[in-house]
mmCIF file of C-alpha atoms in Angstrom:
data_model
loop_
_atom_site.group_PDB
_atom_site.id
_atom_site.type_symbol
_atom_site.label_atom_id
_atom_site.label_comp_id
_atom_site.label_asym_id
_atom_site.label_seq_id
_atom_site.Cartn_x
_atom_site.Cartn_y
_atom_site.Cartn_z
ATOM 1 C CA UNK A 1 2.409 41.344 -18.262
ATOM 2 C CA UNK A 2 -0.640 41.300 -16.008
ATOM 3 C CA UNK A 3 -0.563 38.928 -13.193
ATOM 4 C CA UNK A 4 -2.931 35.859 -13.074
ATOM 5 C CA UNK A 5 -5.484 35.770 -10.390
ATOM 6 C CA UNK A 6 -4.809 33.252 -7.698
ATOM 7 C CA UNK A 7 -7.640 31.269 -6.142
ATOM 8 C CA UNK A 8 -7.876 31.707 -2.428
ATOM 9 C CA UNK A 9 -7.493 28.661 -0.195
ATOM 10 C CA UNK A 10 -10.501 26.472 0.496
ATOM 11 C CA UNK A 11 -12.499 27.024 3.612
ATOM 12 C CA UNK A 12 -14.547 30.144 2.772
ATOM 13 C CA UNK A 13 -18.207 29.967 2.628
ATOM 14 C CA UNK A 14 -19.322 28.419 -0.649
ATOM 15 C CA UNK A 15 -15.729 28.153 -2.009
ATOM 16 C CA UNK A 16 -14.372 24.834 -3.348
ATOM 17 C CA UNK A 17 -11.230 24.117 -5.300
ATOM 18 C CA UNK A 18 -11.837 21.650 -8.023
ATOM 19 C CA UNK A 19 -8.978 19.409 -9.369
ATOM 20 C CA UNK A 20 -8.816 17.679 -12.811
ATOM 21 C CA UNK A 21 -6.217 15.561 -14.369
ATOM 22 C CA UNK A 22 -5.784 13.672 -17.614
ATOM 23 C CA UNK A 23 -3.317 10.678 -18.230
ATOM 24 C CA UNK A 24 -2.226 9.232 -21.498
ATOM 25 C CA UNK A 25 -2.783 5.385 -21.779
ATOM 26 C CA UNK A 26 0.097 5.228 -24.305
ATOM 27 C CA UNK A 27 2.431 6.990 -21.790
ATOM 28 C CA UNK A 28 1.518 4.517 -18.873
ATOM 29 C CA UNK A 29 1.802 1.659 -21.268
ATOM 30 C CA UNK A 30 5.263 2.685 -22.287
ATOM 31 C CA UNK A 31 6.273 3.023 -18.585
ATOM 32 C CA UNK A 32 4.709 -0.318 -17.743
ATOM 33 C CA UNK A 33 6.596 -1.939 -20.624
ATOM 34 C CA UNK A 34 9.817 -0.245 -19.843
ATOM 35 C CA UNK A 35 9.986 -0.510 -16.022
ATOM 36 C CA UNK A 36 7.235 -3.069 -15.038
ATOM 37 C CA UNK A 37 4.704 -2.916 -12.255
ATOM 38 C CA UNK A 38 7.425 -2.069 -9.674
ATOM 39 C CA UNK A 39 7.385 1.454 -11.164
ATOM 40 C CA UNK A 40 3.894 1.975 -10.181
ATOM 41 C CA UNK A 41 4.396 0.570 -6.559
ATOM 42 C CA UNK A 42 5.708 4.190 -5.641
ATOM 43 C CA UNK A 43 2.440 5.596 -6.731
ATOM 44 C CA UNK A 44 -0.302 3.062 -5.778
ATOM 45 C CA UNK A 45 -0.780 1.103 -2.524
ATOM 46 C CA UNK A 46 -0.861 -2.826 -2.747
ATOM 47 C CA UNK A 47 -4.674 -2.601 -2.488
ATOM 48 C CA UNK A 48 -4.967 -0.156 -5.356
ATOM 49 C CA UNK A 49 -2.757 -2.142 -7.539
ATOM 50 C CA UNK A 50 -4.810 -5.325 -6.654
ATOM 51 C CA UNK A 51 -7.984 -3.308 -7.767
ATOM 52 C CA UNK A 52 -6.293 -2.699 -11.049
ATOM 53 C CA UNK A 53 -5.147 -6.350 -11.553
ATOM 54 C CA UNK A 54 -6.839 -8.829 -13.962
ATOM 55 C CA UNK A 55 -5.969 -12.322 -14.753
ATOM 56 C CA UNK A 56 -3.438 -11.085 -17.472
ATOM 57 C CA UNK A 57 -1.687 -8.370 -15.241
ATOM 58 C CA UNK A 58 -2.454 -4.726 -14.709
ATOM 59 C CA UNK A 59 -5.273 -3.121 -16.556
ATOM 60 C CA UNK A 60 -3.898 -0.046 -18.079
ATOM 61 C CA UNK A 61 -7.218 2.048 -18.214
ATOM 62 C CA UNK A 62 -7.754 1.290 -14.486
ATOM 63 C CA UNK A 63 -4.210 2.190 -13.661
ATOM 64 C CA UNK A 64 -4.460 5.578 -15.608
ATOM 65 C CA UNK A 65 -7.617 6.299 -13.806
ATOM 66 C CA UNK A 66 -6.238 5.859 -10.424
ATOM 67 C CA UNK A 67 -3.309 7.982 -11.280
ATOM 68 C CA UNK A 68 -5.464 10.738 -12.623
ATOM 69 C CA UNK A 69 -7.702 10.506 -9.537
ATOM 70 C CA UNK A 70 -4.777 10.916 -7.310
ATOM 71 C CA UNK A 71 -3.444 14.029 -9.228
ATOM 72 C CA UNK A 72 -6.818 15.562 -9.377
ATOM 73 C CA UNK A 73 -7.451 15.005 -5.531
ATOM 74 C CA UNK A 74 -4.005 16.609 -4.828
ATOM 75 C CA UNK A 75 -4.909 19.747 -6.872
ATOM 76 C CA UNK A 76 -7.962 20.303 -4.676
ATOM 77 C CA UNK A 77 -5.564 20.918 -1.857
ATOM 78 C CA UNK A 78 -3.860 24.021 -3.237
ATOM 79 C CA UNK A 79 -0.714 23.693 -1.405
ATOM 80 C CA UNK A 80 2.651 25.297 -2.439
ATOM 81 C CA UNK A 81 5.991 23.701 -2.425
ATOM 82 C CA UNK A 82 4.679 20.336 -1.619
ATOM 83 C CA UNK A 83 4.986 17.143 -3.709
ATOM 84 C CA UNK A 84 2.118 14.777 -4.293
ATOM 85 C CA UNK A 85 2.125 12.201 -1.422
ATOM 86 C CA UNK A 86 1.246 9.305 -3.644
ATOM 87 C CA UNK A 87 0.768 6.448 -1.085
ATOM 88 C CA UNK A 88 -1.390 9.129 1.266
ATOM 89 C CA UNK A 89 -3.875 9.551 -1.409
ATOM 90 C CA UNK A 90 -5.725 6.246 -1.765
ATOM 91 C CA UNK A 91 -8.338 5.738 -4.439
ATOM 92 C CA UNK A 92 -10.350 2.581 -3.799
ATOM 93 C CA UNK A 93 -13.465 1.015 -5.319
ATOM 94 C CA UNK A 94 -16.611 1.142 -3.263
ATOM 95 C CA UNK A 95 -18.977 -1.748 -3.086
ATOM 96 C CA UNK A 96 -20.927 -0.138 -5.846
ATOM 97 C CA UNK A 97 -18.009 0.243 -8.034
ATOM 98 C CA UNK A 98 -17.404 4.018 -7.945
ATOM 99 C CA UNK A 99 -14.223 5.332 -6.747
ATOM 100 C CA UNK A 100 -13.607 6.645 -3.150
ATOM 101 C CA UNK A 101 -10.704 8.688 -1.947
ATOM 102 C CA UNK A 102 -9.110 8.099 1.474
ATOM 103 C CA UNK A 103 -6.591 10.650 2.850
ATOM 104 C CA UNK A 104 -3.841 9.491 4.993
ATOM 105 C CA UNK A 105 -0.673 10.973 6.586
ATOM 106 C CA UNK A 106 0.705 14.076 4.823
ATOM 107 C CA UNK A 107 -2.415 14.269 2.564
ATOM 108 C CA UNK A 108 -4.761 14.245 5.427
ATOM 109 C CA UNK A 109 -2.765 16.985 7.089
ATOM 110 C CA UNK A 110 -2.771 19.044 3.969
ATOM 111 C CA UNK A 111 -6.425 18.714 3.608
ATOM 112 C CA UNK A 112 -7.075 19.711 7.155
ATOM 113 C CA UNK A 113 -4.808 22.749 6.779
ATOM 114 C CA UNK A 114 -6.950 23.654 3.497
ATOM 115 C CA UNK A 115 -10.254 23.176 5.422
ATOM 116 C CA UNK A 116 -11.137 19.999 3.521
ATOM 117 C CA UNK A 117 -12.958 17.146 5.351
ATOM 118 C CA UNK A 118 -12.804 14.627 2.257
ATOM 119 C CA UNK A 119 -12.502 14.631 -1.324
ATOM 120 C CA UNK A 120 -14.967 13.041 -3.803
ATOM 121 C CA UNK A 121 -13.783 11.931 -7.229
ATOM 122 C CA UNK A 122 -15.065 10.902 -10.577
ATOM 123 C CA UNK A 123 -13.068 8.949 -13.134
ATOM 124 C CA UNK A 124 -13.735 8.308 -16.864
ATOM 125 C CA UNK A 125 -11.518 6.552 -19.285
ATOM 126 C CA UNK A 126 -11.556 5.643 -23.048
ATOM 127 C CA UNK A 127 -9.048 4.115 -25.456
ATOM 128 C CA UNK A 128 -6.350 6.838 -25.310
ATOM 129 C CA UNK A 129 -6.913 8.926 -22.060
ATOM 130 C CA UNK A 130 -8.195 8.665 -18.495
ATOM 131 C CA UNK A 131 -9.482 11.716 -16.750
ATOM 132 C CA UNK A 132 -10.515 12.479 -13.119
ATOM 133 C CA UNK A 133 -12.245 15.331 -11.548
ATOM 134 C CA UNK A 134 -12.176 15.833 -7.764
ATOM 135 C CA UNK A 135 -14.170 18.075 -5.613
ATOM 136 C CA UNK A 136 -13.393 18.720 -1.995
ATOM 137 C CA UNK A 137 -16.094 18.355 0.773
ATOM 138 C CA UNK A 138 -15.346 21.372 3.016
ATOM 139 C CA UNK A 139 -15.046 20.901 6.814
ATOM 140 C CA UNK A 140 -17.684 22.469 8.857
ATOM 141 C CA UNK A 141 -16.449 25.999 9.985
ATOM 142 C CA UNK A 142 -16.848 26.653 13.659
ATOM 143 C CA UNK A 143 -19.657 29.085 14.517
ATOM 144 C CA UNK A 144 -17.294 31.816 15.634
ATOM 145 C CA UNK A 145 -15.106 31.786 12.531
ATOM 146 C CA UNK A 146 -15.426 34.748 10.148
ATOM 147 C CA UNK A 147 -16.647 33.894 6.700
ATOM 148 C CA UNK A 148 -15.122 36.930 4.949
ATOM 149 C CA UNK A 149 -11.589 37.582 3.972
ATOM 150 C CA UNK A 150 -9.587 40.657 4.841
ATOM 151 C CA UNK A 151 -6.642 41.703 2.869
#
């Protein structure tokens, strides 16, 4: 069986690793019904949960969008053998309403190691699913860093 090509890590001139994720609203609703809001406290910060809250509780579509955005952002990092550091990828709402990604702790270290300065994300949701696409903003390479790969 032929080997699948593996994308090189970020950091090369003109190279960016996109991330995408889709989350089922029904699955998240079942988790919320079965385990309550506490289940999502492992994944989302108090501020993120507050952004998803309405007068009647957590808005499931907003919750799904945040989860999808965190997964998509993590996928841009292209790290092996690491678990998604849920609380270190923070998706918050800008003053204009669009999502912003803030990397902290382990996520910031992984991004730096992948040559990523920050991550931008877009979230969309409908009745049954939420999707997110994330794109890295590559760190400026030092002038003396070679831009070609050797094997």
